Amino acid sequence: MKYYLIFAASVIFFLSSCQPKDTKWEGQEPIKKVSTLTRPIQYQLKQTFAVGNGIFLSNDFDGARLNGVALTGENEVTILITPENTPINESPWYAFKIWSETEKAIQLKITYNEGVGHRYYPKISNDAKNWTPVDSTVYLADTASVARGESPKFCEFTLAINSDTTWVAAQELIVSKDIYNWAGELSEKPFVSIDELGKSKEGRPINYLQIGNPESKKMLMVLSRQHPPEVTGWLAMKAFTEELCAIDELSEKFRDEYCIYVVPCVNPDGVDNGHWRHGAGGIDLNRDWEDFNQPETQAIRKFMQAKVAEQRKFYFIIDFHSTYEDIYYTIAPELKGNMPGIVPKIIQAMAEDIPGYDPNIRPNAADVERINSTVSVFHEFGAEAVTYEVGDDTPRELIKEKGKLTAVNLMEIMLEN
Ligand SMILES: [Zn+2]
Protein backbone atom coordinates (compact mmCIF):
# COMPACT_ATOMS: atom_id res chain seq x y z
CA MET A 1 0.00 0.00 0.00
CA LYS A 2 2.74 2.39 1.00
CA TYR A 3 4.61 1.81 -2.27
CA TYR A 4 1.45 2.39 -4.20
CA LEU A 5 1.04 5.76 -2.42
CA ILE A 6 4.62 6.69 -3.17
CA PHE A 7 4.13 5.73 -6.79
CA ALA A 8 0.91 7.77 -6.98
CA ALA A 9 2.68 10.72 -5.39
CA SER A 10 5.48 10.48 -7.93
CA VAL A 11 2.97 10.46 -10.78
CA ILE A 12 1.17 13.50 -9.37
CA PHE A 13 4.45 15.28 -8.84
CA PHE A 14 5.61 14.38 -12.34
CA LEU A 15 2.36 15.60 -13.91
CA SER A 16 2.38 18.82 -11.89
CA SER A 17 5.92 19.53 -13.06
CA CYS A 18 4.99 19.02 -16.70
CA GLN A 19 3.07 22.24 -17.24
CA PRO A 20 3.84 23.87 -20.57
CA LYS A 21 7.08 25.81 -20.31
CA ASP A 22 6.17 28.59 -22.75
CA THR A 23 5.35 30.93 -19.88
CA LYS A 24 8.17 31.72 -17.50
CA TRP A 25 7.83 32.04 -13.80
CA GLU A 26 7.06 35.67 -13.08
CA GLY A 27 9.11 35.87 -9.92
CA GLN A 28 7.98 37.24 -6.61
CA GLU A 29 5.39 39.97 -6.19
CA PRO A 30 6.99 43.43 -6.08
CA ILE A 31 8.31 43.88 -2.57
CA LYS A 32 6.58 46.34 -0.28
CA LYS A 33 8.04 48.58 2.35
CA VAL A 34 7.73 47.21 5.87
CA SER A 35 9.01 48.39 9.24
CA THR A 36 12.53 47.12 9.87
CA LEU A 37 12.66 48.09 13.53
CA THR A 38 14.00 45.23 15.64
CA ARG A 39 11.46 42.62 16.73
CA PRO A 40 11.98 39.78 19.18
CA ILE A 41 12.90 36.32 17.96
CA GLN A 42 12.40 32.97 19.63
CA TYR A 43 15.58 31.06 20.28
CA GLN A 44 15.57 27.30 20.02
CA LEU A 45 16.31 25.33 23.13
CA LYS A 46 19.55 23.64 22.11
CA GLN A 47 19.40 20.06 23.31
CA THR A 48 19.46 16.34 22.67
CA PHE A 49 15.95 14.93 22.39
CA ALA A 50 15.52 11.35 23.65
CA VAL A 51 12.30 10.44 21.90
CA GLY A 52 12.05 6.82 23.03
CA ASN A 53 12.66 3.46 21.37
CA GLY A 54 16.37 4.22 21.52
CA ILE A 55 16.11 7.13 19.09
CA PHE A 56 17.85 10.48 19.69
CA LEU A 57 17.90 13.82 17.86
CA SER A 58 19.90 16.99 18.44
CA ASN A 59 19.83 20.62 17.39
CA ASP A 60 22.96 21.49 19.35
CA PHE A 61 25.13 22.79 16.52
CA ASP A 62 25.44 25.91 14.35
CA GLY A 63 22.83 26.15 11.65
CA ALA A 64 20.49 23.66 13.35
CA ARG A 65 16.72 24.07 13.40
CA LEU A 66 14.56 21.56 15.24
CA ASN A 67 11.83 22.94 17.47
CA GLY A 68 10.02 19.82 18.60
CA VAL A 69 9.95 16.07 18.06
CA ALA A 70 7.65 13.19 19.01
CA LEU A 71 7.63 9.44 18.57
CA THR A 72 4.33 8.99 16.71
CA GLY A 73 4.61 5.27 15.96
CA GLU A 74 6.98 2.48 16.93
CA ASN A 75 9.45 3.62 14.31
CA GLU A 76 7.84 6.88 13.25
CA VAL A 77 9.36 10.21 14.29
CA THR A 78 7.52 13.49 13.68
CA ILE A 79 9.53 16.70 13.64
CA LEU A 80 8.13 20.18 14.21
CA ILE A 81 9.89 23.15 12.61
CA THR A 82 8.88 26.72 13.49
CA PRO A 83 10.35 30.06 12.44
CA GLU A 84 12.37 32.59 14.43
CA ASN A 85 9.37 34.93 14.42
CA THR A 86 6.39 35.87 12.27
CA PRO A 87 5.25 37.14 9.85
CA ILE A 88 7.85 35.49 7.69
CA ASN A 89 8.42 34.31 4.15
CA GLU A 90 7.67 30.58 3.69
CA SER A 91 11.14 29.15 3.47
CA PRO A 92 11.20 26.73 6.38
CA TRP A 93 14.79 25.74 7.05
CA TYR A 94 15.50 22.60 9.06
CA ALA A 95 18.69 20.86 10.13
CA PHE A 96 19.22 18.27 12.85
CA LYS A 97 21.19 15.19 13.83
CA ILE A 98 19.62 11.81 14.44
CA TRP A 99 20.93 8.46 15.72
CA SER A 100 19.71 5.33 17.48
CA GLU A 101 21.03 2.72 19.87
CA THR A 102 20.37 -0.06 17.38
CA GLU A 103 20.29 -0.02 13.62
CA LYS A 104 16.77 0.58 12.27
CA ALA A 105 14.68 2.11 9.52
CA ILE A 106 12.35 4.85 10.66
CA GLN A 107 9.66 6.89 8.99
CA LEU A 108 10.63 10.55 9.47
CA LYS A 109 7.94 13.19 9.03
CA ILE A 110 8.85 16.89 8.86
CA THR A 111 5.98 19.22 9.77
CA TYR A 112 5.70 22.98 10.21
CA ASN A 113 3.51 25.42 12.08
CA GLU A 114 0.01 25.73 10.63
CA GLY A 115 -0.35 26.95 7.07
CA VAL A 116 3.35 26.87 6.22
CA GLY A 117 4.32 25.11 3.02
CA HIS A 118 7.24 22.69 2.76
CA ARG A 119 9.97 24.06 0.46
CA TYR A 120 13.28 22.23 0.65
CA TYR A 121 13.84 18.66 -0.49
CA PRO A 122 15.65 16.88 2.37
CA LYS A 123 19.32 16.02 2.15
CA ILE A 124 21.25 13.62 4.35
CA SER A 125 24.88 13.37 5.34
CA ASN A 126 27.16 11.24 7.49
CA ASP A 127 29.79 13.93 8.03
CA ALA A 128 27.90 17.26 7.61
CA LYS A 129 30.07 17.92 4.54
CA ASN A 130 28.92 15.56 1.80
CA TRP A 131 25.19 15.63 1.20
CA THR A 132 22.84 13.48 -0.85
CA PRO A 133 19.17 14.11 -1.51
CA VAL A 134 16.86 11.57 0.12
CA ASP A 135 16.10 8.69 -2.24
CA SER A 136 12.99 9.78 -4.15
CA THR A 137 11.49 6.27 -4.04
CA VAL A 138 11.05 6.51 -0.24
CA TYR A 139 9.97 10.17 -0.23
CA LEU A 140 6.45 11.55 -0.06
CA ALA A 141 5.29 15.18 0.18
CA ASP A 142 1.72 15.69 1.41
CA THR A 143 -0.05 14.48 -1.73
CA ALA A 144 -3.48 15.63 -0.51
CA SER A 145 -2.44 19.30 -0.49
CA VAL A 146 -0.56 18.92 -3.77
CA ALA A 147 -3.64 17.36 -5.39
CA ARG A 148 -5.63 20.45 -4.32
CA GLY A 149 -3.06 22.63 -6.07
CA GLU A 150 -1.59 23.82 -2.76
CA SER A 151 1.98 23.56 -1.57
CA PRO A 152 2.67 20.43 0.50
CA LYS A 153 2.44 21.07 4.25
CA PHE A 154 4.81 18.27 5.26
CA CYS A 155 7.14 15.69 3.84
CA GLU A 156 8.07 12.20 4.99
CA PHE A 157 10.61 9.59 4.09
CA THR A 158 12.20 6.38 5.25
CA LEU A 159 15.59 6.79 6.86
CA ALA A 160 18.06 4.17 8.00
CA ILE A 161 19.73 5.20 11.26
CA ASN A 162 22.27 3.66 13.60
CA SER A 163 24.61 4.65 16.41
CA ASP A 164 26.59 6.94 14.08
CA THR A 165 25.21 10.42 13.55
CA THR A 166 23.14 11.12 10.48
CA TRP A 167 22.55 14.77 9.58
CA VAL A 168 19.29 15.80 7.92
CA ALA A 169 19.00 19.29 6.46
CA ALA A 170 17.02 21.40 4.02
CA GLN A 171 20.15 22.21 2.00
CA GLU A 172 23.86 21.61 2.43
CA LEU A 173 24.85 22.89 5.87
CA ILE A 174 27.19 25.85 5.34
CA VAL A 175 27.48 28.08 8.41
CA SER A 176 29.53 31.21 9.09
CA LYS A 177 32.57 29.20 10.21
CA ASP A 178 32.61 27.30 6.88
CA ILE A 179 32.19 30.52 4.94
CA TYR A 180 34.99 32.27 6.80
CA ASN A 181 37.25 29.22 6.43
CA TRP A 182 36.70 29.41 2.68
CA ALA A 183 37.34 33.17 2.69
CA GLY A 184 40.45 32.67 4.82
CA GLU A 185 41.89 30.15 2.37
CA LEU A 186 41.22 32.50 -0.53
CA SER A 187 42.93 35.35 1.31
CA GLU A 188 46.22 33.44 1.18
CA LYS A 189 46.50 34.57 -2.43
CA PRO A 190 48.67 37.67 -2.77
CA PHE A 191 45.92 39.75 -4.39
CA VAL A 192 43.25 38.87 -1.81
CA SER A 193 42.91 40.15 1.74
CA ILE A 194 40.30 39.61 4.41
CA ASP A 195 39.04 42.04 7.03
CA GLU A 196 35.98 42.79 9.14
CA LEU A 197 33.61 45.61 8.18
CA GLY A 198 31.42 45.41 11.26
CA LYS A 199 29.60 43.13 13.64
CA SER A 200 26.23 41.48 13.46
CA LYS A 201 23.60 42.10 16.11
CA GLU A 202 24.90 39.17 18.17
CA GLY A 203 28.49 40.28 17.69
CA ARG A 204 29.60 37.92 14.95
CA PRO A 205 32.11 39.39 12.50
CA ILE A 206 30.88 40.53 9.11
CA ASN A 207 33.97 39.77 7.08
CA TYR A 208 34.79 40.93 3.58
CA LEU A 209 37.33 39.96 0.97
CA GLN A 210 39.20 42.59 -0.99
CA ILE A 211 40.27 41.23 -4.37
CA GLY A 212 42.37 42.98 -7.00
CA ASN A 213 43.86 46.44 -7.08
CA PRO A 214 43.20 48.29 -3.79
CA GLU A 215 44.28 51.57 -5.44
CA SER A 216 41.76 51.27 -8.26
CA LYS A 217 39.07 53.94 -8.48
CA LYS A 218 36.72 51.33 -9.95
CA MET A 219 35.00 49.04 -7.47
CA LEU A 220 32.52 46.16 -7.40
CA MET A 221 30.40 44.82 -4.55
CA VAL A 222 29.34 41.20 -4.05
CA LEU A 223 26.85 40.07 -1.39
CA SER A 224 25.55 36.69 -0.26
CA ARG A 225 23.52 34.98 2.51
CA GLN A 226 21.28 37.87 3.53
CA HIS A 227 18.74 35.04 3.73
CA PRO A 228 20.17 32.15 5.73
CA PRO A 229 18.76 29.09 3.90
CA GLU A 230 19.78 30.36 0.46
CA VAL A 231 22.71 28.03 0.09
CA THR A 232 22.45 27.63 -3.69
CA GLY A 233 22.99 31.39 -4.05
CA TRP A 234 26.05 31.01 -1.85
CA LEU A 235 27.38 28.19 -4.03
CA ALA A 236 27.05 30.41 -7.11
CA MET A 237 28.75 33.30 -5.28
CA LYS A 238 31.60 30.98 -4.29
CA ALA A 239 32.22 29.87 -7.89
CA PHE A 240 31.88 33.48 -9.08
CA THR A 241 34.42 34.77 -6.56
CA GLU A 242 36.87 31.92 -7.19
CA GLU A 243 36.83 32.78 -10.90
CA LEU A 244 37.67 36.41 -10.09
CA CYS A 245 40.70 34.96 -8.28
CA ALA A 246 41.76 32.65 -11.14
CA ILE A 247 45.31 32.72 -12.46
CA ASP A 248 44.69 33.50 -16.11
CA GLU A 249 44.97 36.45 -18.43
CA LEU A 250 41.39 37.68 -18.11
CA SER A 251 41.16 37.52 -14.31
CA GLU A 252 44.64 39.00 -13.84
CA LYS A 253 43.86 41.91 -16.17
CA PHE A 254 40.56 42.47 -14.41
CA ARG A 255 42.20 42.49 -10.98
CA ASP A 256 44.72 45.09 -12.18
CA GLU A 257 41.93 47.42 -13.22
CA TYR A 258 39.30 46.82 -10.57
CA CYS A 259 38.91 46.32 -6.85
CA ILE A 260 36.24 43.83 -5.78
CA TYR A 261 34.70 43.66 -2.32
CA VAL A 262 32.93 40.44 -1.38
CA VAL A 263 30.73 40.10 1.73
CA PRO A 264 30.10 36.34 1.64
CA CYS A 265 27.90 36.20 4.75
CA VAL A 266 25.79 39.31 5.32
CA ASN A 267 23.65 37.58 7.97
CA PRO A 268 25.90 35.34 10.11
CA ASP A 269 23.45 35.39 13.05
CA GLY A 270 20.62 34.11 10.89
CA VAL A 271 22.84 31.46 9.32
CA ASP A 272 24.25 30.15 12.61
CA ASN A 273 20.89 30.25 14.40
CA GLY A 274 19.26 28.25 11.61
CA HIS A 275 16.80 31.04 10.77
CA TRP A 276 14.31 30.78 7.93
CA ARG A 277 14.83 34.34 6.79
CA HIS A 278 15.70 37.02 9.36
CA GLY A 279 18.69 38.37 11.25
CA ALA A 280 18.91 38.35 15.05
CA GLY A 281 16.91 41.59 14.96
CA GLY A 282 13.95 39.57 13.68
CA ILE A 283 13.99 41.48 10.41
CA ASP A 284 14.44 40.53 6.76
CA LEU A 285 17.72 42.34 6.11
CA ASN A 286 16.91 42.65 2.42
CA ARG A 287 14.05 45.02 3.32
CA ASP A 288 16.29 47.29 5.40
CA TRP A 289 18.26 49.09 2.69
CA GLU A 290 16.28 52.30 2.97
CA ASP A 291 15.85 52.79 6.72
CA PHE A 292 19.01 50.92 7.82
CA ASN A 293 17.72 49.91 11.24
CA GLN A 294 19.86 46.75 11.49
CA PRO A 295 23.61 46.68 12.23
CA GLU A 296 24.41 44.44 9.26
CA THR A 297 22.96 46.75 6.59
CA GLN A 298 24.30 49.81 8.43
CA ALA A 299 27.83 48.38 8.45
CA ILE A 300 27.84 47.55 4.75
CA ARG A 301 26.45 50.94 3.78
CA LYS A 302 29.00 52.75 5.96
CA PHE A 303 31.77 50.68 4.40
CA MET A 304 30.63 51.57 0.88
CA GLN A 305 30.22 55.26 1.75
CA ALA A 306 33.76 55.33 3.13
CA LYS A 307 35.13 53.81 -0.11
CA VAL A 308 33.24 56.35 -2.21
CA ALA A 309 34.59 59.15 0.00
CA GLU A 310 38.06 58.14 -1.29
CA GLN A 311 36.97 59.44 -4.74
CA ARG A 312 36.30 55.92 -5.98
CA LYS A 313 33.15 54.59 -7.63
CA PHE A 314 31.09 51.41 -7.44
CA TYR A 315 30.33 50.20 -10.96
CA PHE A 316 28.57 46.96 -10.18
CA ILE A 317 26.78 45.09 -7.41
CA ILE A 318 25.58 41.51 -7.46
CA ASP A 319 23.60 39.97 -4.59
CA PHE A 320 23.23 36.18 -4.65
CA HIS A 321 19.98 34.60 -3.43
CA SER A 322 17.94 31.43 -3.95
CA THR A 323 14.39 30.82 -4.99
CA TYR A 324 12.26 28.20 -6.75
CA GLU A 325 14.05 28.59 -10.09
CA ASP A 326 16.88 30.66 -11.53
CA ILE A 327 15.89 34.29 -12.12
CA TYR A 328 17.62 37.67 -12.45
CA TYR A 329 16.07 40.79 -10.90
CA THR A 330 17.52 43.82 -12.63
CA ILE A 331 17.03 47.59 -12.56
CA ALA A 332 14.48 49.22 -14.87
CA PRO A 333 16.25 49.43 -18.26
CA GLU A 334 15.58 53.17 -18.63
CA LEU A 335 17.61 53.92 -15.48
CA LYS A 336 21.32 54.47 -16.11
CA GLY A 337 24.06 53.99 -13.54
CA ASN A 338 27.84 54.33 -13.74
CA MET A 339 28.26 51.77 -16.57
CA PRO A 340 24.93 51.54 -18.40
CA GLY A 341 23.99 48.36 -20.23
CA ILE A 342 26.46 45.91 -18.67
CA VAL A 343 23.90 43.81 -16.79
CA PRO A 344 21.75 42.91 -19.83
CA LYS A 345 24.97 42.21 -21.77
CA ILE A 346 26.24 39.82 -19.09
CA ILE A 347 22.95 37.91 -19.01
CA GLN A 348 22.84 37.77 -22.82
CA ALA A 349 26.38 36.37 -22.85
CA MET A 350 25.32 33.72 -20.31
CA ALA A 351 22.51 32.64 -22.62
CA GLU A 352 25.01 32.25 -25.47
CA ASP A 353 27.44 30.24 -23.32
CA ILE A 354 25.01 27.67 -21.95
CA PRO A 355 23.25 25.59 -24.62
CA GLY A 356 19.47 25.78 -24.28
CA TYR A 357 19.60 28.38 -21.50
CA ASP A 358 16.89 31.02 -21.77
CA PRO A 359 17.49 33.31 -18.80
CA ASN A 360 14.49 34.51 -16.84
CA ILE A 361 14.94 38.28 -16.34
CA ARG A 362 12.60 40.53 -14.36
CA PRO A 363 13.53 44.21 -14.43
CA ASN A 364 12.25 46.09 -11.39
CA ALA A 365 9.90 48.96 -12.24
CA ALA A 366 11.50 52.41 -12.06
CA ASP A 367 9.34 53.33 -9.07
CA VAL A 368 9.98 50.12 -7.08
CA GLU A 369 10.60 50.58 -3.34
CA ARG A 370 14.31 51.14 -2.71
CA ILE A 371 14.40 48.75 0.20
CA ASN A 372 16.48 45.85 -1.11
CA SER A 373 20.24 45.80 -1.51
CA THR A 374 20.64 46.07 -5.26
CA VAL A 375 17.96 48.70 -5.87
CA SER A 376 19.23 50.76 -2.93
CA VAL A 377 22.91 50.54 -3.97
CA PHE A 378 21.98 51.46 -7.54
CA HIS A 379 20.20 54.61 -6.36
CA GLU A 380 22.75 55.64 -3.73
CA PHE A 381 25.99 54.75 -5.51
CA GLY A 382 25.09 54.34 -9.19
CA ALA A 383 26.35 50.74 -9.32
CA GLU A 384 24.78 48.68 -12.09
CA ALA A 385 22.87 46.07 -10.13
CA VAL A 386 21.52 42.55 -10.30
CA THR A 387 19.98 40.20 -7.78
CA TYR A 388 20.85 36.72 -8.97
CA GLU A 389 18.44 34.12 -7.64
CA VAL A 390 19.57 30.53 -8.02
CA GLY A 391 17.00 27.72 -7.99
CA ASP A 392 16.79 25.60 -4.83
CA ASP A 393 17.17 22.43 -6.87
CA THR A 394 19.43 23.62 -9.67
CA PRO A 395 22.06 20.86 -10.12
CA ARG A 396 25.14 21.83 -8.11
CA GLU A 397 27.52 21.40 -11.06
CA LEU A 398 25.37 23.76 -13.15
CA ILE A 399 25.33 26.31 -10.32
CA LYS A 400 29.13 26.21 -10.27
CA GLU A 401 29.30 26.58 -14.03
CA LYS A 402 26.87 29.52 -14.02
CA GLY A 403 28.70 31.24 -11.17
CA LYS A 404 31.97 30.92 -13.06
CA LEU A 405 30.50 32.05 -16.38
CA THR A 406 28.86 35.05 -14.70
CA ALA A 407 32.32 36.13 -13.55
CA VAL A 408 33.96 35.49 -16.95
CA ASN A 409 31.31 37.48 -18.82
CA LEU A 410 31.29 40.25 -16.24
CA MET A 411 35.08 40.63 -16.52
CA GLU A 412 35.06 40.59 -20.33
CA ILE A 413 32.22 43.10 -20.57
CA MET A 414 33.55 45.47 -17.91
CA LEU A 415 37.02 45.44 -19.48
CA GLU A 416 35.51 46.40 -22.85
CA ASN A 417 33.82 49.45 -21.29
ZN1 LIG B 1 16.84 35.82 -0.76
Short mmCIF file of N, CA, C and O and ligand atoms in Angstrom, two decimals, residues 28 89 119 225-230 277 284 286-287 319-323 387-389, ligand 1:
data_model
loop_
_atom_site.label_atom_id
_atom_site.label_comp_id
_atom_site.label_asym_id
_atom_site.label_seq_id
_atom_site.Cartn_x
_atom_site.Cartn_y
_atom_site.Cartn_z
N GLN A 28 8.78 36.84 -7.76
CA GLN A 28 7.98 37.24 -6.61
C GLN A 28 7.17 38.48 -6.93
O GLN A 28 7.48 39.21 -7.84
N ASN A 89 8.47 34.97 5.44
CA ASN A 89 8.42 34.31 4.15
C ASN A 89 8.46 32.79 4.35
O ASN A 89 9.13 32.31 5.25
N ARG A 119 9.23 23.53 1.62
CA ARG A 119 9.97 24.06 0.46
C ARG A 119 11.17 23.22 0.05
O ARG A 119 11.37 22.95 -1.13
N ARG A 225 24.08 35.47 1.24
CA ARG A 225 23.52 34.98 2.51
C ARG A 225 22.87 36.08 3.35
O ARG A 225 22.96 36.06 4.57
N GLN A 226 22.17 37.02 2.72
CA GLN A 226 21.28 37.87 3.53
C GLN A 226 20.19 36.99 4.12
O GLN A 226 19.72 37.21 5.23
N HIS A 227 19.77 35.99 3.31
CA HIS A 227 18.74 35.04 3.73
C HIS A 227 19.40 33.70 4.04
O HIS A 227 19.94 33.05 3.13
N PRO A 228 19.36 33.30 5.29
CA PRO A 228 20.17 32.15 5.73
C PRO A 228 20.04 30.86 4.92
O PRO A 228 21.05 30.24 4.60
N PRO A 229 18.81 30.41 4.57
CA PRO A 229 18.76 29.09 3.90
C PRO A 229 19.22 29.10 2.44
O PRO A 229 19.23 28.05 1.82
N GLU A 230 19.59 30.27 1.91
CA GLU A 230 19.78 30.36 0.46
C GLU A 230 21.19 29.92 0.07
O GLU A 230 22.02 30.67 -0.46
N ARG A 277 14.81 33.15 7.63
CA ARG A 277 14.83 34.34 6.79
C ARG A 277 15.56 35.54 7.43
O ARG A 277 16.23 36.28 6.76
N ASP A 284 13.89 40.90 8.06
CA ASP A 284 14.44 40.53 6.76
C ASP A 284 15.43 41.62 6.35
O ASP A 284 15.02 42.74 6.03
N ASN A 286 17.04 42.13 3.79
CA ASN A 286 16.91 42.65 2.42
C ASN A 286 15.66 43.53 2.24
O ASN A 286 15.23 43.77 1.12
N ARG A 287 15.10 43.98 3.34
CA ARG A 287 14.05 45.02 3.32
C ARG A 287 14.52 46.25 4.10
O ARG A 287 13.74 47.15 4.36
N ASP A 319 24.02 40.57 -5.86
CA ASP A 319 23.60 39.97 -4.59
C ASP A 319 23.01 38.60 -4.90
O ASP A 319 22.05 38.49 -5.67
N PHE A 320 23.62 37.57 -4.34
CA PHE A 320 23.23 36.18 -4.65
C PHE A 320 22.17 35.68 -3.67
O PHE A 320 22.34 35.77 -2.45
N HIS A 321 21.09 35.15 -4.23
CA HIS A 321 19.98 34.60 -3.43
C HIS A 321 19.57 33.25 -4.01
O HIS A 321 20.14 32.78 -5.00
N SER A 322 18.51 32.67 -3.41
CA SER A 322 17.94 31.43 -3.95
C SER A 322 16.43 31.54 -3.96
O SER A 322 15.84 32.18 -3.10
N THR A 323 15.84 30.89 -4.95
CA THR A 323 14.39 30.82 -4.99
C THR A 323 13.99 29.55 -5.73
O THR A 323 14.80 28.65 -5.88
N THR A 387 20.20 41.23 -8.79
CA THR A 387 19.98 40.20 -7.78
C THR A 387 19.88 38.89 -8.53
O THR A 387 19.01 38.73 -9.39
N TYR A 388 20.80 37.99 -8.25
CA TYR A 388 20.85 36.72 -8.97
C TYR A 388 20.27 35.65 -8.06
O TYR A 388 20.88 35.30 -7.05
N GLU A 389 19.11 35.15 -8.43
CA GLU A 389 18.44 34.12 -7.64
C GLU A 389 18.71 32.77 -8.28
O GLU A 389 18.41 32.57 -9.46
ZN ZN B 1 16.84 35.82 -0.76
#
